[in-house]
Amino acid sequence: MRYIIIGAGAVGGTIGGRLFDSGREVVLVARGAHGRALRERGLRLELPDGTRELAVPVADGPEELTPRDDDVLVLAVKTQDTAGALEVWGGYGDRPAVVCAQNGVENERLALRRFRDVHAMCVWLPSGHLEPGVVQAPCAPLTGILHLGRYPSGADATTVRIAADLADSGFGAPVREEVMAWKYAKLLANLGNAVDAVWGGTGGDRAAELLDRAGAEGTAVLDAAGIAYIGEEERARERGDKLLVQPMKGAARGGGSSWQSLVRGTGSIETDYLNGEIVLLGRRVGVPTPVNEALQRLANVFARERRRPGELTDDERAALLGSLPEA
Ligand SMILES: CC(C)(CO)C(=O)C(=O)O
């Protein structure tokens, strides 16, 4: 199989780099400073057991590639960029398999409009990309856990082959027939990304309250909407001691993916598809979601104004805390 990684940032770069390092054929799709660094110096993949300098082929877009029957398009751009990526790649070849290696639950729906063979990946892969050409993944003994299934459910020979390649490359890669139940569970965990981003990781008890409340709104909404998700106990058991963050020399202080979007100053953030997904579903089923709404609003202001994590004004902090229910 040839893995074409669309969006070679933290998650895409780690998956692509690991697959390449284990002998698989990989093309990284990246533009701008990151794309230039990858072309000039290769991918620098920093792992707990050492750094790999990987000369992975790089492409700007589909015009540089000749479609093949064994192509797998791995979508690893942030959800707000998926529609744009599909505009570019939507006409690529007859029927490549598409894997959505992204947070949120919207990407698979978008991909299925363009491609018939869509697979969903629930990505547990703490990783960082703050510098062009460099990606860090600090976990061991596994680099990440990537649950994989066909969208909307089931699994086929392609799912199993991709999972086997991933398992051989340092990831846990369970095949899940009900993969979206794993992705909805991950969505609940990702409601904390906005807290991490706007509070800057120094929130203490009040940030913990926001986290708890955002999660409680999330489960209330999914329950009311009748959407299945894997419970916290099973999720934790799955990760267990397989995904331990290791001390890494020279590693930048990390935050989640939304935190990193603010640090990179990209001007956009994924929150509309994380907290915003819960807000949308809550409006559909009549469940109020004030904390997720407040987080969504503020995260978008931070991204638009290119603020750093934690640069909250006193008024904004008060408004955010005001969204919490009375104790
Ligand atoms: C929780 C984590 C780090 C794991 O992949 C993540 O999903 C994110 O930062 O968005």
CSV table of C-alpha atoms and ligand atoms in Angstrom, one decimal:
chain,number,residue,atom,x,y,z
A,1,MET,CA,0.0,0.0,0.0
A,2,ARG,CA,1.1,3.6,-0.6
A,3,TYR,CA,0.1,5.9,2.3
A,4,ILE,CA,-0.4,9.5,1.2
A,5,ILE,CA,-0.6,11.6,4.3
A,6,ILE,CA,-2.6,14.7,3.8
A,7,GLY,CA,-1.5,17.1,6.6
A,8,ALA,CA,1.9,16.0,7.9
A,9,GLY,CA,1.7,17.8,11.2
A,10,ALA,CA,1.9,16.2,14.7
A,11,VAL,CA,-0.4,13.3,14.0
A,12,GLY,CA,0.1,12.9,10.2
A,13,GLY,CA,3.9,13.3,10.6
A,14,THR,CA,4.1,10.7,13.3
A,15,ILE,CA,1.9,8.2,11.5
A,16,GLY,CA,3.7,8.8,8.2
A,17,GLY,CA,7.2,8.8,9.8
A,18,ARG,CA,6.5,5.6,11.7
A,19,LEU,CA,5.1,3.8,8.6
A,20,PHE,CA,8.0,4.9,6.5
A,21,ASP,CA,10.6,3.9,9.1
A,22,SER,CA,9.1,0.4,9.2
A,23,GLY,CA,9.5,0.1,5.4
A,24,ARG,CA,6.1,1.2,4.1
A,25,GLU,CA,5.7,3.4,1.1
A,26,VAL,CA,4.7,6.9,2.3
A,27,VAL,CA,4.2,10.3,0.7
A,28,LEU,CA,3.8,13.3,3.0
A,29,VAL,CA,1.7,16.2,1.7
A,30,ALA,CA,2.7,19.5,3.2
A,31,ARG,CA,3.1,23.0,2.0
A,32,GLY,CA,4.7,26.3,3.3
A,33,ALA,CA,7.6,26.3,5.7
A,34,HIS,CA,6.9,22.8,6.9
A,35,GLY,CA,6.8,21.4,3.3
A,36,ARG,CA,10.0,23.2,2.5
A,37,ALA,CA,11.8,21.9,5.5
A,38,LEU,CA,10.6,18.3,4.8
A,39,ARG,CA,11.9,18.5,1.2
A,40,GLU,CA,15.2,20.0,2.2
A,41,ARG,CA,16.1,18.1,5.3
A,42,GLY,CA,13.6,15.3,5.6
A,43,LEU,CA,11.3,14.6,8.5
A,44,ARG,CA,12.9,14.7,12.0
A,45,LEU,CA,10.8,12.4,14.1
A,46,GLU,CA,11.7,12.6,17.8
A,47,LEU,CA,10.7,9.5,19.8
A,48,PRO,CA,11.5,8.5,23.3
A,49,ASP,CA,14.0,5.9,22.1
A,50,GLY,CA,15.8,8.4,19.8
A,51,THR,CA,15.4,10.6,16.8
A,52,ARG,CA,14.8,9.4,13.3
A,53,GLU,CA,15.9,11.5,10.3
A,54,LEU,CA,13.6,10.3,7.5
A,55,ALA,CA,13.9,11.1,3.9
A,56,VAL,CA,10.2,10.6,3.2
A,57,PRO,CA,9.0,11.8,-0.3
A,58,VAL,CA,7.0,15.0,-0.1
A,59,ALA,CA,4.3,16.3,-2.5
A,60,ASP,CA,2.4,19.6,-2.6
A,61,GLY,CA,-0.8,18.0,-4.0
A,62,PRO,CA,-2.4,15.4,-6.2
A,63,GLU,CA,-0.9,16.8,-9.5
A,64,GLU,CA,2.5,15.5,-8.4
A,65,LEU,CA,1.3,11.9,-8.0
A,66,THR,CA,0.0,9.2,-10.4
A,67,PRO,CA,-2.9,7.4,-8.8
A,68,ARG,CA,-2.5,3.8,-7.9
A,69,ASP,CA,-4.9,1.0,-6.9
A,70,ASP,CA,-3.1,0.5,-3.6
A,71,ASP,CA,-3.3,4.2,-2.5
A,72,VAL,CA,-4.5,5.0,0.9
A,73,LEU,CA,-5.3,8.7,1.5
A,74,VAL,CA,-4.8,9.5,5.2
A,75,LEU,CA,-6.6,12.7,6.1
A,76,ALA,CA,-4.7,14.3,9.0
A,77,VAL,CA,-5.6,18.0,8.5
A,78,LYS,CA,-7.6,19.7,11.2
A,79,THR,CA,-11.4,19.3,10.7
A,80,GLN,CA,-11.9,22.9,9.7
A,81,ASP,CA,-9.5,22.2,6.8
A,82,THR,CA,-11.1,18.9,5.7
A,83,ALA,CA,-13.6,20.4,3.1
A,84,GLY,CA,-10.7,22.3,1.5
A,85,ALA,CA,-8.5,19.2,1.4
A,86,LEU,CA,-11.3,17.2,-0.2
A,87,GLU,CA,-11.8,20.0,-2.8
A,88,VAL,CA,-8.2,19.4,-3.8
A,89,TRP,CA,-8.1,15.6,-3.5
A,90,GLY,CA,-11.7,14.8,-4.3
A,91,GLY,CA,-11.0,13.8,-7.9
A,92,TYR,CA,-7.9,11.7,-7.1
A,93,GLY,CA,-8.0,8.3,-8.8
A,94,ASP,CA,-10.8,5.9,-9.0
A,95,ARG,CA,-11.2,4.6,-5.5
A,96,PRO,CA,-8.4,5.1,-3.1
A,97,ALA,CA,-9.2,4.1,0.5
A,98,VAL,CA,-9.5,7.1,2.7
A,99,VAL,CA,-8.7,7.1,6.4
A,100,CYS,CA,-9.8,10.0,8.6
A,101,ALA,CA,-7.1,10.2,11.3
A,102,GLN,CA,-8.7,13.3,12.9
A,103,ASN,CA,-10.5,14.4,16.0
A,104,GLY,CA,-14.2,15.0,15.8
A,105,VAL,CA,-16.9,13.1,14.0
A,106,GLU,CA,-17.6,15.2,10.9
A,107,ASN,CA,-14.7,14.2,8.7
A,108,GLU,CA,-15.9,10.8,7.7
A,109,ARG,CA,-19.3,12.2,6.5
A,110,LEU,CA,-17.5,14.8,4.4
A,111,ALA,CA,-15.1,12.2,2.9
A,112,LEU,CA,-17.9,9.8,2.1
A,113,ARG,CA,-19.4,12.4,-0.3
A,114,ARG,CA,-16.3,12.1,-2.4
A,115,PHE,CA,-15.0,8.6,-1.8
A,116,ARG,CA,-16.8,5.2,-1.3
A,117,ASP,CA,-14.1,3.5,0.8
A,118,VAL,CA,-13.9,5.5,4.0
A,119,HIS,CA,-12.3,4.3,7.2
A,120,ALA,CA,-12.5,6.1,10.5
A,121,MET,CA,-9.6,6.3,12.9
A,122,CYS,CA,-9.9,7.1,16.6
A,123,VAL,CA,-6.5,8.7,17.3
A,124,TRP,CA,-4.9,8.5,20.7
A,125,LEU,CA,-1.5,9.9,19.8
A,126,PRO,CA,0.0,12.6,22.0
A,127,SER,CA,2.4,14.4,19.7
A,128,GLY,CA,3.7,17.8,18.9
A,129,HIS,CA,4.6,19.9,15.9
A,130,LEU,CA,5.8,23.4,16.7
A,131,GLU,CA,8.7,23.7,14.3
A,132,PRO,CA,8.9,23.2,10.5
A,133,GLY,CA,10.2,19.7,9.7
A,134,VAL,CA,10.1,18.4,13.3
A,135,VAL,CA,7.5,16.2,14.9
A,136,GLN,CA,7.7,14.8,18.5
A,137,ALA,CA,5.8,11.8,19.8
A,138,PRO,CA,6.7,11.2,23.5
A,139,CYS,CA,4.8,8.0,24.3
A,140,ALA,CA,6.0,4.5,24.9
A,141,PRO,CA,5.9,1.5,24.8
A,142,LEU,CA,3.4,2.3,22.0
A,143,THR,CA,3.7,5.6,20.1
A,144,GLY,CA,-0.1,5.8,20.0
A,145,ILE,CA,-3.3,3.8,19.9
A,146,LEU,CA,-5.2,4.1,16.6
A,147,HIS,CA,-8.6,2.4,16.6
A,148,LEU,CA,-9.6,1.6,13.0
A,149,GLY,CA,-12.9,0.6,11.4
A,150,ARG,CA,-14.8,1.1,8.2
A,151,TYR,CA,-17.2,4.1,8.2
A,152,PRO,CA,-19.9,4.1,9.4
A,153,SER,CA,-19.3,0.6,10.8
A,154,GLY,CA,-17.8,-2.7,10.1
A,155,ALA,CA,-14.3,-3.7,8.9
A,156,ASP,CA,-13.0,-5.2,5.7
A,157,ALA,CA,-9.8,-6.6,4.2
A,158,THR,CA,-8.4,-3.0,3.7
A,159,THR,CA,-9.1,-2.1,7.3
A,160,VAL,CA,-7.3,-5.1,8.5
A,161,ARG,CA,-4.3,-4.5,6.2
A,162,ILE,CA,-3.9,-0.9,7.3
A,163,ALA,CA,-4.2,-1.9,10.9
A,164,ALA,CA,-1.5,-4.6,10.4
A,165,ASP,CA,0.9,-2.0,8.9
A,166,LEU,CA,0.2,0.3,11.8
A,167,ALA,CA,0.7,-2.4,14.4
A,168,ASP,CA,4.0,-3.3,12.7
A,169,SER,CA,5.1,0.4,13.0
A,170,GLY,CA,4.9,1.0,16.7
A,171,PHE,CA,1.2,1.7,17.2
A,172,GLY,CA,-1.6,-0.2,18.9
A,173,ALA,CA,-4.1,-0.6,16.1
A,174,PRO,CA,-7.2,-2.5,17.1
A,175,VAL,CA,-9.8,-3.1,14.4
A,176,ARG,CA,-13.2,-1.8,15.7
A,177,GLU,CA,-16.5,-2.6,14.0
A,178,GLU,CA,-18.1,0.2,15.9
A,179,VAL,CA,-15.3,2.6,15.5
A,180,MET,CA,-17.6,5.7,15.7
A,181,ALA,CA,-18.5,4.8,19.3
A,182,TRP,CA,-14.7,5.1,20.0
A,183,LYS,CA,-14.6,8.4,18.1
A,184,TYR,CA,-17.6,9.8,20.1
A,185,ALA,CA,-15.8,8.8,23.3
A,186,LYS,CA,-12.7,10.6,22.1
A,187,LEU,CA,-14.8,13.7,21.2
A,188,LEU,CA,-15.8,13.8,24.9
A,189,ALA,CA,-12.1,13.7,25.9
A,190,ASN,CA,-11.3,16.5,23.3
A,191,LEU,CA,-13.8,18.9,25.0
A,192,GLY,CA,-10.9,19.7,27.3
A,193,ASN,CA,-8.7,20.9,24.4
A,194,ALA,CA,-10.4,24.3,24.5
A,195,VAL,CA,-9.7,24.6,28.2
A,196,ASP,CA,-6.1,23.7,27.7
A,197,ALA,CA,-5.9,26.3,24.9
A,198,VAL,CA,-7.5,29.3,26.5
A,199,TRP,CA,-6.5,28.6,30.1
A,200,GLY,CA,-3.0,27.7,29.1
A,201,GLY,CA,-2.6,24.6,31.2
A,202,THR,CA,-2.3,26.5,34.5
A,203,GLY,CA,-5.9,26.5,35.5
A,204,GLY,CA,-6.0,24.6,38.8
A,205,ASP,CA,-9.4,23.8,40.3
A,206,ARG,CA,-11.4,26.2,38.2
A,207,ALA,CA,-10.1,24.8,34.9
A,208,ALA,CA,-10.8,21.3,36.3
A,209,GLU,CA,-14.4,22.4,37.0
A,210,LEU,CA,-14.8,23.6,33.4
A,211,LEU,CA,-13.4,20.3,32.1
A,212,ASP,CA,-15.8,18.3,34.3
A,213,ARG,CA,-18.8,20.4,33.3
A,214,ALA,CA,-18.0,20.4,29.6
A,215,GLY,CA,-17.7,16.6,29.8
A,216,ALA,CA,-21.0,16.3,31.7
A,217,GLU,CA,-22.8,18.4,29.1
A,218,GLY,CA,-21.2,16.2,26.4
A,219,THR,CA,-22.5,12.9,27.9
A,220,ALA,CA,-25.9,14.4,28.6
A,221,VAL,CA,-26.2,15.5,24.9
A,222,LEU,CA,-24.9,12.1,23.5
A,223,ASP,CA,-27.3,10.2,25.8
A,224,ALA,CA,-30.3,12.4,24.8
A,225,ALA,CA,-29.4,12.0,21.1
A,226,GLY,CA,-29.1,8.2,21.5
A,227,ILE,CA,-25.5,8.2,20.3
A,228,ALA,CA,-23.3,5.3,21.4
A,229,TYR,CA,-19.9,6.0,22.9
A,230,ILE,CA,-17.4,3.8,24.7
A,231,GLY,CA,-17.4,4.4,28.5
A,232,GLU,CA,-14.5,6.0,30.4
A,233,GLU,CA,-13.5,2.8,32.2
A,234,GLU,CA,-13.0,0.9,28.9
A,235,ARG,CA,-11.2,3.8,27.4
A,236,ALA,CA,-8.8,4.0,30.3
A,237,ARG,CA,-8.3,0.2,30.4
A,238,GLU,CA,-7.5,0.3,26.7
A,239,ARG,CA,-4.8,2.9,27.1
A,240,GLY,CA,-3.6,1.6,30.5
A,241,ASP,CA,0.2,1.4,30.6
A,242,LYS,CA,0.5,1.2,26.8
A,243,LEU,CA,0.7,5.0,26.3
A,244,LEU,CA,3.0,6.5,28.9
A,245,VAL,CA,4.5,9.9,28.3
A,246,GLN,CA,8.3,9.5,28.5
A,247,PRO,CA,10.7,12.3,29.5
A,248,MET,CA,12.3,13.4,26.2
A,249,LYS,CA,15.5,15.5,25.9
A,250,GLY,CA,14.8,18.9,24.4
A,251,ALA,CA,11.0,18.3,24.1
A,252,ALA,CA,9.0,21.5,24.0
A,253,ARG,CA,6.4,21.8,26.7
A,254,GLY,CA,3.4,20.3,25.1
A,255,GLY,CA,-0.3,21.0,25.1
A,256,GLY,CA,-3.1,19.4,23.1
A,257,SER,CA,-3.7,20.0,19.5
A,258,SER,CA,-5.8,23.2,20.0
A,259,TRP,CA,-3.1,24.6,22.4
A,260,GLN,CA,-0.5,23.9,19.6
A,261,SER,CA,-2.7,25.7,17.0
A,262,LEU,CA,-2.6,28.8,19.2
A,263,VAL,CA,1.1,28.5,19.8
A,264,ARG,CA,1.7,28.2,16.0
A,265,GLY,CA,-0.6,31.2,15.4
A,266,THR,CA,-2.4,29.5,12.6
A,267,GLY,CA,-5.4,31.8,12.9
A,268,SER,CA,-7.9,28.9,13.2
A,269,ILE,CA,-8.8,26.2,15.7
A,270,GLU,CA,-10.7,23.0,15.7
A,271,THR,CA,-13.1,23.9,18.5
A,272,ASP,CA,-16.2,24.3,16.3
A,273,TYR,CA,-16.0,20.5,15.6
A,274,LEU,CA,-15.2,19.5,19.2
A,275,ASN,CA,-17.1,21.6,21.8
A,276,GLY,CA,-19.1,23.0,18.8
A,277,GLU,CA,-20.3,19.5,17.9
A,278,ILE,CA,-21.8,19.1,21.4
A,279,VAL,CA,-23.4,22.5,21.1
A,280,LEU,CA,-24.9,21.6,17.7
A,281,LEU,CA,-26.2,18.2,18.9
A,282,GLY,CA,-27.5,19.9,22.2
A,283,ARG,CA,-29.5,22.4,20.1
A,284,ARG,CA,-30.9,19.6,18.1
A,285,VAL,CA,-32.1,17.6,21.1
A,286,GLY,CA,-32.9,20.5,23.4
A,287,VAL,CA,-30.1,20.0,26.0
A,288,PRO,CA,-28.4,23.3,27.1
A,289,THR,CA,-24.6,23.4,26.7
A,290,PRO,CA,-23.5,26.8,28.2
A,291,VAL,CA,-20.0,25.7,29.1
A,292,ASN,CA,-19.2,24.3,25.7
A,293,GLU,CA,-20.7,27.3,24.1
A,294,ALA,CA,-18.6,29.7,26.2
A,295,LEU,CA,-15.4,27.6,25.4
A,296,GLN,CA,-16.2,27.5,21.7
A,297,ARG,CA,-16.8,31.3,21.5
A,298,LEU,CA,-13.6,32.1,23.4
A,299,ALA,CA,-11.4,29.6,21.6
A,300,ASN,CA,-12.4,31.2,18.3
A,301,VAL,CA,-11.6,34.7,19.6
A,302,PHE,CA,-8.2,33.5,20.6
A,303,ALA,CA,-7.5,31.9,17.2
A,304,ARG,CA,-8.8,34.9,15.3
A,305,GLU,CA,-6.7,37.4,17.4
A,306,ARG,CA,-3.7,35.0,17.3
A,307,ARG,CA,-3.4,35.0,21.1
A,308,ARG,CA,-1.2,32.7,23.0
A,309,PRO,CA,-2.7,30.0,25.3
A,310,GLY,CA,-3.6,31.5,28.6
A,311,GLU,CA,-3.9,35.2,27.5
A,312,LEU,CA,-7.3,35.5,29.1
A,313,THR,CA,-8.6,38.9,30.2
A,314,ASP,CA,-10.2,39.1,33.6
A,315,ASP,CA,-13.6,39.7,32.0
A,316,GLU,CA,-13.3,36.7,29.8
A,317,ARG,CA,-12.2,34.5,32.7
A,318,ALA,CA,-15.2,35.7,34.7
A,319,ALA,CA,-17.6,35.1,31.7
A,320,LEU,CA,-16.2,31.6,31.3
A,321,LEU,CA,-16.6,30.8,35.0
A,322,GLY,CA,-20.0,32.4,34.9
A,323,SER,CA,-21.1,29.7,32.4
A,324,LEU,CA,-20.7,27.1,35.2
A,325,PRO,CA,-23.8,26.2,37.1
A,326,GLU,CA,-24.2,27.5,40.7
A,327,ALA,CA,-22.5,25.2,43.1
B,1,LIG,C1,-5.6,13.8,23.5
B,1,LIG,C2,-4.7,14.0,22.3
B,1,LIG,C3,-3.4,14.6,22.7
B,1,LIG,C4,-4.4,12.5,21.9
B,1,LIG,O1,-4.3,12.3,20.6
B,1,LIG,C5,-5.5,14.7,21.3
B,1,LIG,O2,-6.4,14.2,20.7
B,1,LIG,C6,-5.3,16.2,20.9
B,1,LIG,O3,-4.4,16.8,21.4
B,1,LIG,O4,-6.1,16.7,20.1
